[in-house]
Amino acid sequence: MRHLISPLDFTTEELDRLFDLAADIEHAPSKYAHICEGKILATCFYEPSTRTRLSFESAMIRLGGKVIGFSDANSSSAAKGESVSDTIRVISCYADICAIRHPKEGAATVASSKSLIPVVNAGDGGHQHPTQTLTDLLTIRSLKGRLGGFTIGLCGDLKFGRTVHSLIHALVRYENVNFIFISPEELRIPDYITEMLKEKGIPYREVIRLEDVLPELDLLYMTRVQKERFFNEEDYVRLKDFYILTTEKMELAKDDMLILHPLPRVNEIDVEVDEDPRAAYFRQAQYGVYVRMALIITLLGLAK
Ligand code: CP
């Protein structure tokens, strides 16, 4: 039985197979419309979500399976004090695969250690968000035609943004990826990540001004400031609009630079930028369905 807790749980060869499957699903969805008939996905979300929960549910329904779950810890027995370990043991009796999102780092690991069914980490605190990473990688591979050989700027809340942490861990396995971290001082990328890059000899820079590096980028990964992880409101208010990508700033960027964003967006990308053909974030959300369909098929052992 396989789980997906970190993006490193799959080798790059396994990821290639997963992305090939996702691409086949995109082009011939009817081939897969019944593959999960009789199977049930449980979505256990202790934190809010639009994309991750609904794309998982859409993925399972598009594969012919069914979905159960909860979208709010207060509507589950967690509100009565039940542990994640006990909940997953019980969910194992009801479903064939489970996607779990939890505010505590490590919750998905705990769940996987007690589970009798495959567990997918759908985000654990500020730690990891591996299915967002699969979505990001599939988007880059599909729209750029390659994984590697580019300069990527990651901009915004690099301290708390779990999508950023997961994506960096995944991208270091590919050739010639140059990282530029763009953040205010207070939201810098954690030291454990820069230490890891130094150990691996992977080039990176840290800057504060987006405009200074925009012309160099092949990919710009924007993130929102993670309000829910701040200890005080004042700091959040001071930092929340630190970066706003506008059509004027986009004039500095390469013609084929792609803008990615895991979403939700707050103010960090002006809505006028949505009309720019380089804005790829809504296409990215669509790739999230294909890659989660491929993941469900793979973890259930249904891939040929
Ligand atoms: N990208 C992402 O995780 O979005 P949700 O929080 O809406 O699931």
mmCIF file of N, CA and C and ligand atoms in Angstrom, residues 45 48-53 101 122 129 132 162-163 224 262-264 292, ligand 1:
data_model
loop_
_atom_site.group_PDB
_atom_site.id
_atom_site.type_symbol
_atom_site.label_atom_id
_atom_site.label_comp_id
_atom_site.label_asym_id
_atom_site.label_seq_id
_atom_site.Cartn_x
_atom_site.Cartn_y
_atom_site.Cartn_z
ATOM 1 N N PHE A 45 -11.305 17.020 5.714
ATOM 2 C CA PHE A 45 -10.700 18.358 5.684
ATOM 3 C C PHE A 45 -10.970 19.084 6.996
ATOM 4 N N PRO A 48 -10.160 24.877 5.795
ATOM 5 C CA PRO A 48 -10.915 25.242 4.588
ATOM 6 C C PRO A 48 -10.170 24.900 3.298
ATOM 7 N N SER A 49 -10.941 24.653 2.255
ATOM 8 C CA SER A 49 -10.368 24.370 0.937
ATOM 9 C C SER A 49 -11.455 24.535 -0.113
ATOM 10 N N THR A 50 -11.065 25.026 -1.276
ATOM 11 C CA THR A 50 -11.957 24.962 -2.447
ATOM 12 C C THR A 50 -11.361 23.982 -3.453
ATOM 13 N N ARG A 51 -10.167 24.308 -3.959
ATOM 14 C CA ARG A 51 -9.557 23.531 -5.031
ATOM 15 C C ARG A 51 -9.223 22.094 -4.643
ATOM 16 N N THR A 52 -8.508 21.922 -3.536
ATOM 17 C CA THR A 52 -7.965 20.593 -3.260
ATOM 18 C C THR A 52 -9.105 19.606 -2.998
ATOM 19 N N ARG A 53 -10.043 20.000 -2.130
ATOM 20 C CA ARG A 53 -11.134 19.072 -1.810
ATOM 21 C C ARG A 53 -12.023 18.822 -3.029
ATOM 22 N N ARG A 101 -6.615 16.937 5.000
ATOM 23 C CA ARG A 101 -5.976 18.250 5.226
ATOM 24 C C ARG A 101 -6.148 18.585 6.696
ATOM 25 N N ALA A 122 -3.267 16.283 1.908
ATOM 26 C CA ALA A 122 -3.857 17.389 1.130
ATOM 27 C C ALA A 122 -3.481 18.736 1.748
ATOM 28 N N HIS A 129 2.400 20.222 0.755
ATOM 29 C CA HIS A 129 1.134 20.112 0.023
ATOM 30 C C HIS A 129 1.457 19.379 -1.280
ATOM 31 N N GLN A 132 -0.588 19.632 -4.588
ATOM 32 C CA GLN A 132 -0.426 20.914 -5.275
ATOM 33 C C GLN A 132 0.869 20.877 -6.085
ATOM 34 N N ARG A 162 3.165 26.464 2.275
ATOM 35 C CA ARG A 162 3.546 25.047 2.156
ATOM 36 C C ARG A 162 3.671 24.619 0.696
ATOM 37 N N THR A 163 2.938 25.284 -0.206
ATOM 38 C CA THR A 163 3.050 24.898 -1.624
ATOM 39 C C THR A 163 4.462 25.182 -2.137
ATOM 40 N N ARG A 224 -0.049 33.880 -1.941
ATOM 41 C CA ARG A 224 -0.706 34.860 -1.064
ATOM 42 C C ARG A 224 -0.023 34.822 0.303
ATOM 43 N N PRO A 262 -0.900 28.874 -6.724
ATOM 44 C CA PRO A 262 -1.703 27.730 -6.280
ATOM 45 C C PRO A 262 -3.160 28.127 -6.038
ATOM 46 N N LEU A 263 -3.401 29.441 -5.862
ATOM 47 C CA LEU A 263 -4.717 29.979 -5.513
ATOM 48 C C LEU A 263 -5.136 29.451 -4.123
ATOM 49 N N PRO A 264 -5.960 30.095 -3.349
ATOM 50 C CA PRO A 264 -6.693 31.295 -3.709
ATOM 51 C C PRO A 264 -5.800 32.541 -3.790
ATOM 52 N N ARG A 292 -4.876 14.529 -10.048
ATOM 53 C CA ARG A 292 -5.494 13.799 -8.910
ATOM 54 C C ARG A 292 -6.218 12.550 -9.423
HETATM 55 N N1 CP B 1 -4.306 25.447 -3.795
HETATM 56 C C1 CP B 1 -5.031 25.093 -2.733
HETATM 57 O O1 CP B 1 -4.603 24.317 -1.876
HETATM 58 O O2 CP B 1 -6.285 25.650 -2.682
HETATM 59 P P1 CP B 1 -7.387 25.322 -1.599
HETATM 60 O O3 CP B 1 -6.875 25.813 -0.263
HETATM 61 O O4 CP B 1 -8.624 26.034 -2.062
HETATM 62 O O5 CP B 1 -7.558 23.826 -1.560
#
